[in-house]
Coordinates of N, CA, C and O in Angstrom, one line a residue:
X1 N -48.7 -15.0 43.9 CA -48.2 -15.4 45.2 C -49.5 -15.6 46.0 O -49.6 -16.3 46.9
X2 N -50.7 -15.1 45.7 CA -52.0 -14.9 46.6 C -52.5 -16.5 46.6 O -53.1 -16.6 47.4
X3 N -52.4 -17.2 45.4 CA -52.7 -18.6 45.6 C -52.0 -19.4 46.4 O -52.4 -20.6 46.8
X4 N -50.8 -19.0 46.9 CA -49.9 -20.2 47.9 C -50.7 -20.2 49.3 O -50.8 -18.9 49.7
X5 N -51.2 -21.1 49.7 CA -51.6 -21.2 51.0 C -50.7 -20.5 52.0 O -49.5 -20.5 52.0
X6 N -51.1 -20.0 53.1 CA -50.3 -19.5 54.2 C -49.9 -20.5 54.8 O -50.2 -21.8 54.9
X7 N -48.8 -20.1 55.6 CA -48.1 -21.4 56.4 C -49.1 -22.0 57.4 O -48.8 -23.0 57.4
X8 N -50.1 -21.3 58.0 CA -50.5 -22.0 59.0 C -51.4 -23.0 58.5 O -51.7 -24.2 58.9
X9 N -51.8 -23.0 57.3 CA -52.8 -23.7 56.4 C -51.9 -25.0 56.1 O -52.4 -26.2 56.2
X10 N -50.7 -24.9 55.7 CA -49.7 -25.9 54.9 C -49.4 -26.7 56.3 O -49.5 -27.9 56.3
X11 N -49.0 -26.0 57.6 CA -48.7 -27.0 58.5 C -49.9 -27.7 59.1 O -49.7 -28.9 59.7
X12 N -50.8 -27.3 59.2 CA -52.2 -27.9 59.6 C -52.4 -29.0 58.9 O -53.1 -29.9 59.1
X13 N -52.3 -29.1 57.2 CA -52.2 -30.1 56.7 C -51.0 -31.3 56.8 O -51.3 -32.4 56.3
X14 N -50.1 -30.8 57.5 CA -48.9 -32.0 57.7 C -49.3 -32.9 58.7 O -50.0 -32.6 59.6
X15 N -48.9 -34.2 58.1 CA -49.2 -35.3 59.1 C -48.0 -36.0 60.0 O -48.3 -36.6 60.8
X16 N -46.8 -35.8 59.2 CA -45.6 -36.4 59.7 C -44.5 -35.5 60.2 O -44.0 -35.6 61.1
X17 N -44.3 -34.6 59.2 CA -43.3 -33.6 59.3 C -43.1 -32.4 58.8 O -43.8 -32.3 58.0
X18 N -42.4 -31.3 59.5 CA -42.4 -30.1 58.8 C -41.0 -29.7 59.1 O -40.5 -29.5 60.3
X19 N -40.1 -29.4 58.1 CA -38.7 -29.2 58.5 C -38.5 -27.7 57.9 O -39.0 -27.3 56.5
X20 N -37.6 -26.9 58.2 CA -37.4 -25.3 58.1 C -36.1 -25.4 57.8 O -35.1 -25.6 58.9
X21 N -35.4 -24.8 56.7 CA -34.1 -24.5 56.8 C -34.0 -22.8 56.8 O -34.6 -22.4 55.7
X22 N -32.8 -22.3 57.4 CA -32.7 -21.0 57.6 C -31.2 -20.9 57.0 O -30.4 -21.5 57.8
X23 N -30.8 -19.8 56.2 CA -29.5 -19.6 55.8 C -28.8 -18.3 55.7 O -27.8 -18.1 55.2
X24 N -29.6 -17.5 56.0 CA -29.5 -16.1 56.1 C -28.9 -15.9 57.4 O -29.2 -16.2 58.3
X25 N -27.9 -14.7 57.3 CA -27.6 -14.1 58.7 C -28.0 -12.9 59.1 O -28.0 -12.5 60.1
X26 N -28.9 -12.2 58.2 CA -29.7 -11.2 58.4 C -30.9 -11.2 57.7 O -31.2 -11.8 56.5
X27 N -32.1 -11.1 58.5 CA -33.4 -11.0 57.9 C -34.1 -9.7 58.1 O -33.5 -9.0 58.7
X28 N -35.1 -9.2 57.6 CA -35.7 -8.0 57.7 C -35.9 -7.7 59.2 O -36.2 -8.8 59.9
X29 N -36.0 -6.4 59.4 CA -36.2 -6.2 61.0 C -37.5 -6.2 61.2 O -38.6 -6.1 60.1
X30 N -37.9 -6.3 62.5 CA -38.9 -6.2 63.0 C -39.2 -5.7 64.4 O -37.9 -5.2 65.0
X31 N -40.0 -5.1 65.0 CA -40.1 -4.5 66.3 C -39.8 -5.3 67.4 O -39.0 -4.6 68.3
X32 N -39.8 -6.6 67.3 CA -39.3 -7.3 68.4 C -37.9 -7.3 68.7 O -37.1 -7.1 69.5
X33 N -37.2 -7.3 67.2 CA -35.7 -7.4 67.1 C -35.4 -5.9 67.6 O -34.1 -5.6 68.3
X34 N -35.7 -4.8 67.2 CA -35.4 -3.6 67.5 C -35.5 -3.5 68.9 O -34.8 -2.6 69.5
X35 N -36.5 -3.8 69.6 CA -36.9 -3.6 71.1 C -35.5 -4.3 71.6 O -34.9 -3.8 72.8
X36 N -35.3 -5.4 71.1 CA -34.2 -6.4 71.8 C -33.2 -5.6 71.7 O -32.2 -5.3 72.9
X37 N -32.8 -4.9 70.4 CA -31.5 -4.4 70.5 C -31.3 -3.1 71.5 O -30.1 -2.6 71.9
X38 N -32.4 -2.6 71.7 CA -32.6 -1.3 72.8 C -32.3 -1.8 74.1 O -32.1 -1.1 75.1
X39 N -32.0 -3.2 74.4 CA -31.8 -3.7 75.8 C -33.0 -4.4 76.5 O -32.7 -5.0 77.6
X40 N -34.3 -4.3 75.9 CA -35.4 -5.0 76.7 C -35.3 -6.5 76.4 O -34.9 -6.9 75.1
X41 N -35.7 -7.1 77.5 CA -35.5 -8.6 77.3 C -37.0 -9.0 77.6 O -37.8 -8.8 78.1
X42 N -37.2 -10.4 77.1 CA -38.4 -11.0 77.1 C -38.7 -11.4 78.5 O -37.6 -12.1 78.8
X43 N -39.8 -11.4 79.1 CA -40.4 -12.1 80.3 C -40.7 -13.5 80.0 O -41.9 -13.4 79.7
X44 N -39.8 -14.5 80.0 CA -40.1 -15.7 79.5 C -41.4 -16.4 80.5 O -42.3 -17.1 80.1
X45 N -41.7 -15.8 81.9 CA -42.7 -16.5 82.5 C -44.0 -15.6 82.1 O -44.8 -16.1 82.7
X46 N -43.9 -14.8 81.6 CA -45.1 -14.1 81.0 C -45.5 -14.6 79.4 O -45.3 -13.7 78.5
X47 N -46.0 -15.9 79.5 CA -46.3 -16.6 78.1 C -47.0 -15.8 77.3 O -46.8 -15.4 76.0
X48 N -48.0 -14.9 77.7 CA -49.1 -14.0 76.9 C -48.3 -12.8 76.3 O -48.9 -12.3 75.3
X49 N -47.1 -12.5 76.8 CA -46.5 -11.3 76.0 C -45.7 -11.9 74.9 O -45.4 -11.0 74.1
X50 N -45.3 -13.0 74.8 CA -44.5 -13.4 73.7 C -45.1 -14.7 72.8 O -44.5 -14.8 71.8
X51 N -46.3 -15.2 73.3 CA -46.6 -16.4 72.4 C -47.5 -15.9 71.4 O -48.3 -15.0 71.6
X52 N -47.3 -16.3 70.2 CA -47.5 -15.7 69.0 C -48.7 -17.0 68.2 O -48.6 -17.9 68.6
X53 N -49.3 -16.4 67.3 CA -50.3 -17.6 66.6 C -49.4 -18.6 66.0 O -49.7 -19.9 66.0
X54 N -48.2 -18.1 65.7 CA -47.0 -19.2 65.0 C -46.9 -20.2 65.8 O -46.9 -21.5 65.5
X55 N -46.5 -19.7 67.3 CA -46.2 -20.9 68.4 C -47.4 -21.9 68.4 O -46.9 -23.0 68.7
X56 N -48.6 -21.4 68.4 CA -49.9 -21.9 68.8 C -49.9 -23.2 67.3 O -50.3 -24.2 67.7
X57 N -49.5 -22.6 66.4 CA -49.6 -23.5 65.2 C -48.7 -24.8 65.4 O -49.1 -25.7 65.0
X58 N -47.3 -24.5 65.6 CA -46.2 -25.3 65.9 C -46.7 -26.2 66.8 O -46.8 -27.4 67.0
X59 N -47.2 -25.7 68.2 CA -47.6 -26.6 69.3 C -48.7 -27.4 68.8 O -48.7 -28.7 69.4
X60 N -49.8 -27.1 68.0 CA -50.8 -27.8 67.6 C -50.4 -29.1 66.5 O -50.6 -30.1 66.8
X61 N -49.5 -28.6 65.9 CA -49.0 -29.5 64.9 C -48.1 -30.6 65.6 O -48.4 -32.2 65.4
X62 N -47.3 -30.3 66.5 CA -46.8 -31.3 67.5 C -47.5 -32.3 68.3 O -47.1 -33.3 68.4
X63 N -48.5 -31.5 68.6 CA -49.7 -32.4 69.5 C -50.1 -33.4 68.7 O -50.7 -34.4 69.0
X64 N -50.6 -33.0 67.5 CA -51.0 -34.1 66.5 C -49.9 -35.1 66.0 O -50.3 -36.0 65.3
X65 N -48.6 -35.0 66.5 CA -47.7 -36.1 65.9 C -46.6 -35.7 65.2 O -46.0 -36.7 64.6
X66 N -46.9 -34.1 64.5 CA -45.8 -33.8 63.6 C -44.5 -33.5 64.3 O -44.2 -32.9 65.1
X67 N -43.5 -33.8 63.5 CA -42.3 -33.7 63.8 C -41.8 -32.0 63.1 O -41.8 -32.3 62.0
X68 N -41.5 -31.0 64.0 CA -41.0 -29.9 63.5 C -39.8 -29.6 63.9 O -39.3 -29.7 65.2
X69 N -39.0 -29.5 62.9 CA -37.7 -29.2 62.9 C -37.0 -27.9 62.4 O -37.6 -27.8 61.1
X70 N -36.2 -27.3 62.7 CA -35.4 -26.1 62.1 C -34.2 -26.2 62.3 O -33.6 -26.6 63.4
X71 N -33.5 -26.1 61.1 CA -31.9 -25.8 61.2 C -31.5 -24.7 60.4 O -32.1 -24.1 59.7
X72 N -30.7 -24.1 61.2 CA -29.9 -22.7 60.8 C -28.5 -22.8 60.7 O -27.9 -23.2 61.4
X73 N -28.3 -22.5 59.2 CA -26.7 -22.4 58.9 C -26.4 -20.6 59.1 O -26.9 -19.9 58.6
X74 N -25.4 -20.7 60.2 CA -24.9 -19.7 60.2 C -23.7 -19.2 60.3 O -22.6 -19.9 60.4
X75 N -23.2 -17.7 60.0 CA -21.6 -17.5 60.0 C -21.1 -17.1 61.3 O -22.2 -16.7 62.0
X76 N -20.0 -17.4 61.6 CA -19.2 -16.9 63.1 C -18.3 -16.0 62.8 O -17.4 -16.4 61.6
X77 N -18.1 -15.0 63.3 CA -19.0 -14.4 64.6 C -20.4 -14.3 64.1 O -20.5 -13.9 62.8
X78 N -21.4 -14.6 64.5 CA -22.7 -14.4 64.3 C -23.0 -12.8 64.1 O -22.4 -11.9 64.9
X79 N -24.0 -12.6 63.5 CA -24.8 -11.1 63.5 C -25.5 -10.8 64.6 O -25.8 -11.8 65.2
X80 N -25.9 -9.7 64.6 CA -26.5 -9.4 65.8 C -27.9 -9.8 65.8 O -28.7 -10.3 66.6
X81 N -28.5 -10.1 64.5 CA -29.7 -10.7 64.3 C -29.7 -12.2 64.6 O -30.7 -12.4 65.3
X82 N -28.6 -13.0 64.3 CA -28.8 -14.4 64.7 C -28.5 -14.3 66.3 O -29.2 -15.3 66.7
X83 N -27.9 -13.3 66.8 CA -27.7 -13.4 68.3 C -29.1 -13.4 69.0 O -29.6 -14.1 69.8
X84 N -30.0 -12.4 68.2 CA -31.2 -12.2 68.9 C -32.2 -13.3 68.3 O -32.9 -13.9 69.3
X85 N -32.0 -14.1 67.1 CA -32.9 -15.2 67.0 C -32.5 -16.4 67.9 O -33.2 -17.3 68.5
X86 N -31.0 -16.5 68.3 CA -31.0 -17.4 69.2 C -31.5 -17.2 70.4 O -32.1 -18.0 71.2
X87 N -31.7 -16.0 71.2 CA -32.2 -15.4 72.3 C -33.6 -16.0 72.3 O -34.4 -16.6 73.2
X88 N -34.5 -15.5 71.1 CA -35.7 -15.8 71.1 C -36.2 -17.3 70.6 O -37.5 -17.6 70.5
X89 N -35.0 -17.8 70.4 CA -35.4 -19.7 70.1 C -36.2 -20.2 71.2 O -36.8 -21.3 70.9
X90 N -36.1 -19.6 72.4 CA -36.9 -20.2 73.7 C -38.4 -20.4 73.3 O -38.8 -21.5 73.6
X91 N -38.8 -19.4 72.6 CA -40.2 -19.6 72.3 C -40.5 -20.6 71.2 O -41.5 -21.5 71.3
X92 N -39.7 -21.1 70.4 CA -39.9 -22.1 69.3 C -39.7 -23.4 70.0 O -40.6 -24.4 69.8
X93 N -38.8 -23.4 71.1 CA -38.7 -24.5 71.8 C -39.8 -24.9 72.8 O -40.3 -26.1 73.0
X94 N -40.4 -23.8 73.2 CA -41.6 -24.1 74.1 C -43.0 -24.6 73.2 O -43.6 -25.1 74.0
X95 N -42.7 -24.2 72.0 CA -44.0 -24.7 71.3 C -43.7 -26.0 70.9 O -44.8 -26.8 70.4
X96 N -42.5 -26.9 71.0 CA -42.2 -28.0 70.5 C -41.6 -28.1 69.2 O -41.1 -29.4 69.1
X97 N -40.9 -27.3 68.7 CA -40.2 -27.3 67.6 C -38.8 -27.6 68.0 O -38.1 -27.2 69.4
X98 N -38.0 -28.4 67.4 CA -36.5 -28.8 67.5 C -35.6 -28.2 66.8 O -36.1 -27.7 65.4
X99 N -34.6 -27.4 67.4 CA -33.8 -26.1 66.5 C -32.3 -26.7 66.8 O -31.8 -27.1 67.9
X100 N -31.6 -26.6 65.6 CA -30.2 -26.9 65.6 C -29.5 -25.7 64.8 O -30.1 -25.3 64.0
X101 N -28.3 -25.8 65.0 CA -27.4 -24.5 64.7 C -26.1 -25.0 63.8 O -25.6 -26.0 64.6
X102 N -25.9 -24.9 62.7 CA -24.7 -25.4 61.9 C -23.8 -24.2 61.5 O -24.3 -23.4 60.8
X103 N -22.5 -23.9 62.3 CA -21.7 -23.0 61.9 C -21.7 -23.2 60.4 O -21.0 -24.3 59.8
X104 N -21.4 -22.1 59.5 CA -21.1 -22.3 58.0 C -20.0 -22.9 57.7 O -19.6 -23.5 56.8
X105 N -18.8 -22.7 58.7 CA -17.5 -23.1 58.5 C -17.4 -24.9 58.3 O -16.8 -25.4 57.8
X106 N -18.4 -25.4 59.2 CA -18.8 -26.8 59.1 C -19.4 -27.4 58.0 O -20.1 -28.5 58.0
X107 N -20.2 -26.5 57.1 CA -20.8 -26.9 56.0 C -20.5 -26.8 54.5 O -20.9 -27.3 53.6
X108 N -19.1 -26.8 54.8 CA -17.8 -26.6 53.3 C -18.3 -27.5 52.3 O -18.7 -27.2 51.1
X109 N -18.3 -29.1 52.9 CA -18.4 -30.2 52.0 C -20.0 -30.4 51.9 O -20.0 -31.4 51.0
X110 N -20.9 -29.8 52.3 CA -22.5 -30.1 51.9 C -22.7 -29.1 50.9 O -22.4 -28.3 50.8
X111 N -23.6 -29.9 50.1 CA -24.7 -28.8 49.0 C -25.8 -28.4 49.9 O -26.5 -29.0 50.3
X112 N -25.6 -26.9 49.8 CA -26.6 -26.4 50.5 C -27.7 -25.5 49.4 O -27.2 -24.9 48.6
X113 N -29.0 -25.7 49.8 CA -30.0 -25.1 49.1 C -29.8 -23.5 49.2 O -29.2 -22.9 50.4
X114 N -29.8 -22.5 48.3 CA -29.6 -21.1 48.3 C -30.7 -20.4 48.9 O -30.7 -19.2 48.9
X115 N -32.0 -21.0 49.1 CA -33.2 -20.2 49.7 C -33.6 -21.0 50.7 O -33.6 -22.5 50.9
X116 N -34.0 -20.2 51.5 CA -34.7 -20.8 53.2 C -35.8 -21.7 52.5 O -36.5 -21.1 51.4
X117 N -36.4 -22.5 53.2 CA -37.7 -23.5 52.7 C -38.4 -24.0 54.1 O -37.8 -24.3 55.0
X118 N -39.5 -24.4 53.7 CA -40.3 -25.3 54.7 C -40.3 -26.8 53.8 O -41.0 -26.2 52.6
X119 N -40.4 -27.9 54.2 CA -40.8 -29.0 53.7 C -41.9 -29.8 54.5 O -41.5 -30.0 55.6
X120 N -43.1 -30.0 54.0 CA -43.9 -30.6 54.7 C -44.1 -32.0 54.3 O -44.5 -32.3 53.0
X121 N -43.9 -32.9 55.0 CA -44.3 -34.4 54.8 C -43.3 -34.9 53.7 O -43.9 -35.9 53.1
X122 N -42.0 -34.1 53.5 CA -41.3 -34.6 52.4 C -41.9 -34.5 50.9 O -41.4 -35.3 50.1
X123 N -43.2 -33.8 50.8 CA -43.7 -33.8 49.6 C -44.0 -32.4 49.0 O -44.1 -32.1 47.7
X124 N -44.2 -31.5 49.7 CA -44.4 -30.1 49.3 C -43.3 -29.0 50.1 O -43.1 -29.3 51.4
X125 N -43.0 -28.1 49.2 CA -42.1 -27.1 49.7 C -42.4 -25.9 49.5 O -42.9 -25.6 48.2
X126 N -42.4 -25.1 50.6 CA -42.4 -23.3 50.6 C -41.4 -22.8 50.6 O -40.7 -22.9 51.6
X127 N -41.0 -22.2 49.5 CA -39.7 -21.5 49.3 C -39.8 -19.9 49.7 O -41.0 -19.5 49.1
X128 N -38.9 -19.6 50.5 CA -39.1 -18.1 50.9 C -37.7 -17.4 50.3 O -36.8 -18.2 50.0
X129 N -37.9 -16.5 49.5 CA -37.2 -15.3 48.5 C -36.7 -14.2 49.4 O -37.9 -13.5 49.7
X130 N -35.7 -13.8 49.6 CA -35.5 -12.5 50.3 C -34.5 -11.8 49.4 O -33.8 -12.4 48.5
X131 N -34.3 -10.4 49.8 CA -33.5 -9.5 49.0 C -32.1 -9.6 49.7 O -31.9 -10.3 50.8
X132 N -30.9 -8.9 49.3 CA -29.6 -8.9 49.5 C -29.7 -8.3 51.2 O -28.7 -9.1 51.8
X133 N -30.3 -7.6 51.2 CA -30.5 -7.1 52.5 C -31.4 -7.8 53.7 O -31.5 -7.1 54.8
X134 N -32.1 -8.6 53.2 CA -32.9 -9.5 54.1 C -34.3 -9.2 54.0 O -35.2 -9.8 55.0
X135 N -34.6 -8.4 53.3 CA -36.0 -8.0 53.2 C -36.9 -9.1 52.5 O -36.4 -9.6 51.5
X136 N -38.2 -9.2 52.8 CA -39.2 -10.3 52.4 C -39.4 -9.9 51.0 O -39.8 -8.7 50.7
X137 N -39.4 -10.8 50.1 CA -39.5 -10.7 48.7 C -40.7 -11.4 48.5 O -41.9 -10.6 48.1
X138 N -40.8 -12.8 48.4 CA -42.0 -13.5 48.1 C -41.8 -15.0 48.5 O -40.7 -15.5 49.0
X139 N -42.7 -15.9 48.4 CA -42.7 -17.2 48.4 C -43.3 -17.9 47.2 O -43.9 -17.2 46.3
X140 N -42.9 -19.0 47.1 CA -43.4 -20.1 46.1 C -43.5 -21.6 46.8 O -42.9 -21.9 47.6
X141 N -44.5 -22.3 46.0 CA -45.0 -23.4 46.5 C -44.3 -24.6 45.3 O -44.1 -24.3 44.3
X142 N -43.5 -25.6 46.0 CA -42.9 -26.5 45.0 C -43.3 -27.7 45.3 O -43.0 -28.5 46.6
X143 N -43.8 -28.7 44.2 CA -44.3 -30.1 44.8 C -43.3 -31.2 43.7 O -43.7 -32.2 43.6
X144 N -42.7 -30.7 42.6 CA -41.6 -31.4 42.3 C -40.7 -32.4 42.9 O -40.2 -32.0 43.7
X145 N -41.2 -33.8 42.7 CA -40.7 -34.6 43.7 C -39.0 -34.5 43.7 O -38.5 -35.0 45.0
X146 N -38.5 -34.2 42.5 CA -36.8 -34.3 42.4 C -36.3 -33.2 43.3 O -35.4 -33.2 43.9
X147 N -37.0 -31.8 43.2 CA -36.6 -30.7 43.9 C -36.9 -30.7 45.4 O -36.1 -30.8 46.2
X148 N -38.3 -31.3 45.6 CA -38.5 -31.6 47.2 C -37.1 -32.6 47.8 O -36.9 -32.4 48.7
X149 N -37.1 -33.6 47.0 CA -36.3 -34.6 47.7 C -34.8 -34.1 47.7 O -34.1 -34.3 48.9
X150 N -34.4 -33.2 46.9 CA -33.1 -32.9 47.0 C -32.8 -31.9 48.1 O -31.8 -31.8 49.0
X151 N -33.7 -31.0 48.5 CA -33.8 -30.1 49.4 C -33.9 -30.8 50.8 O -33.6 -30.4 51.8
X152 N -34.8 -32.0 50.9 CA -35.3 -32.4 52.0 C -33.8 -33.3 52.5 O -33.4 -33.5 53.6
X153 N -33.1 -34.0 51.2 CA -32.0 -34.7 51.7 C -30.9 -33.6 52.1 O -30.2 -33.8 53.4
X154 N -30.8 -32.5 51.6 CA -29.8 -31.4 52.1 C -30.1 -31.2 53.7 O -29.2 -31.1 54.4
X155 N -31.5 -31.0 54.0 CA -31.6 -30.7 55.3 C -31.3 -31.6 56.3 O -30.7 -31.2 57.1
X156 N -31.6 -32.9 55.9 CA -31.4 -34.1 56.7 C -29.8 -34.0 56.9 O -29.2 -34.4 58.0
X157 N -28.9 -33.8 55.8 CA -27.3 -33.8 56.0 C -27.1 -32.6 57.0 O -26.3 -32.8 57.8
X158 N -27.7 -31.5 56.6 CA -27.5 -30.1 57.8 C -28.0 -30.8 59.0 O -26.9 -30.5 60.2
X159 N -29.0 -31.2 59.5 CA -29.6 -31.4 60.8 C -28.6 -32.3 61.4 O -28.4 -32.6 62.6
X160 N -28.2 -33.5 60.6 CA -27.2 -34.6 61.2 C -25.9 -33.9 61.6 O -25.4 -34.6 62.6
X161 N -25.5 -33.0 61.2 CA -24.5 -32.2 61.5 C -24.5 -31.1 62.6 O -23.6 -30.7 63.2
X162 N -25.8 -30.5 62.6 CA -26.0 -29.4 63.4 C -25.7 -29.4 65.0 O -26.0 -30.8 65.1
X163 N -25.8 -28.4 65.5 CA -25.7 -28.5 67.3 C -27.0 -28.3 67.5 O -27.7 -27.2 67.4
X164 N -27.4 -29.2 68.6 CA -28.9 -28.9 69.1 C -28.6 -27.4 69.9 O -27.6 -26.9 70.4
X165 N -29.7 -26.5 69.9 CA -29.9 -25.4 70.6 C -29.1 -25.2 72.1 O -28.6 -24.4 72.2
X166 N -29.5 -26.2 72.9 CA -29.1 -26.0 74.1 C -27.7 -26.4 74.1 O -27.2 -26.1 75.3
X167 N -27.1 -26.7 73.1 CA -25.5 -27.0 73.3 C -24.6 -26.0 72.3 O -23.5 -25.8 72.5
X168 N -25.6 -25.2 71.5 CA -24.9 -24.3 70.7 C -24.6 -23.0 71.5 O -25.2 -22.3 71.8
X169 N -23.4 -22.6 71.3 CA -22.7 -21.4 72.0 C -22.6 -20.3 71.3 O -21.7 -20.5 70.0
X170 N -23.3 -19.0 71.2 CA -23.1 -18.1 70.2 C -21.7 -17.5 70.2 O -20.9 -17.4 71.4
X171 N -21.2 -17.4 69.1 CA -19.6 -16.8 69.0 C -19.8 -15.6 68.0 O -20.3 -15.3 67.3

């Protein structure tokens, strides 16, 4: 795992596109989620309080002309974690990422990859592995053209059916 480049390095090398598929309803917890659970909300006017290096990496890629897209396949009614993700997606959008949501019920006839991933320029894929309860396990890099094409095609089908963030209503 240590030989796999960090996300920022992979994104910095992207020239045209970076697409991200998320398929889980629960991910590992983190302090920002826990704070949100306690009722605290982000002051979106105070960018310094929520802007992270990740957001800058996205903004830099978008400024270079990289199309950064994220599709989330979610069960409805959504979990509390997904409710929080929907709330904090404001930061992704501010960085220039485009985000869409696909209710799992609307994906029955699609073949979905079983792991979350990023695909860079349709050639390199970083696969994320999680435990059943959402804890991060590890990542792997795949450059097999058949695997990357299969997952890229699945992403495009999901993207085409998914609902833009500003139109998706949490249920």
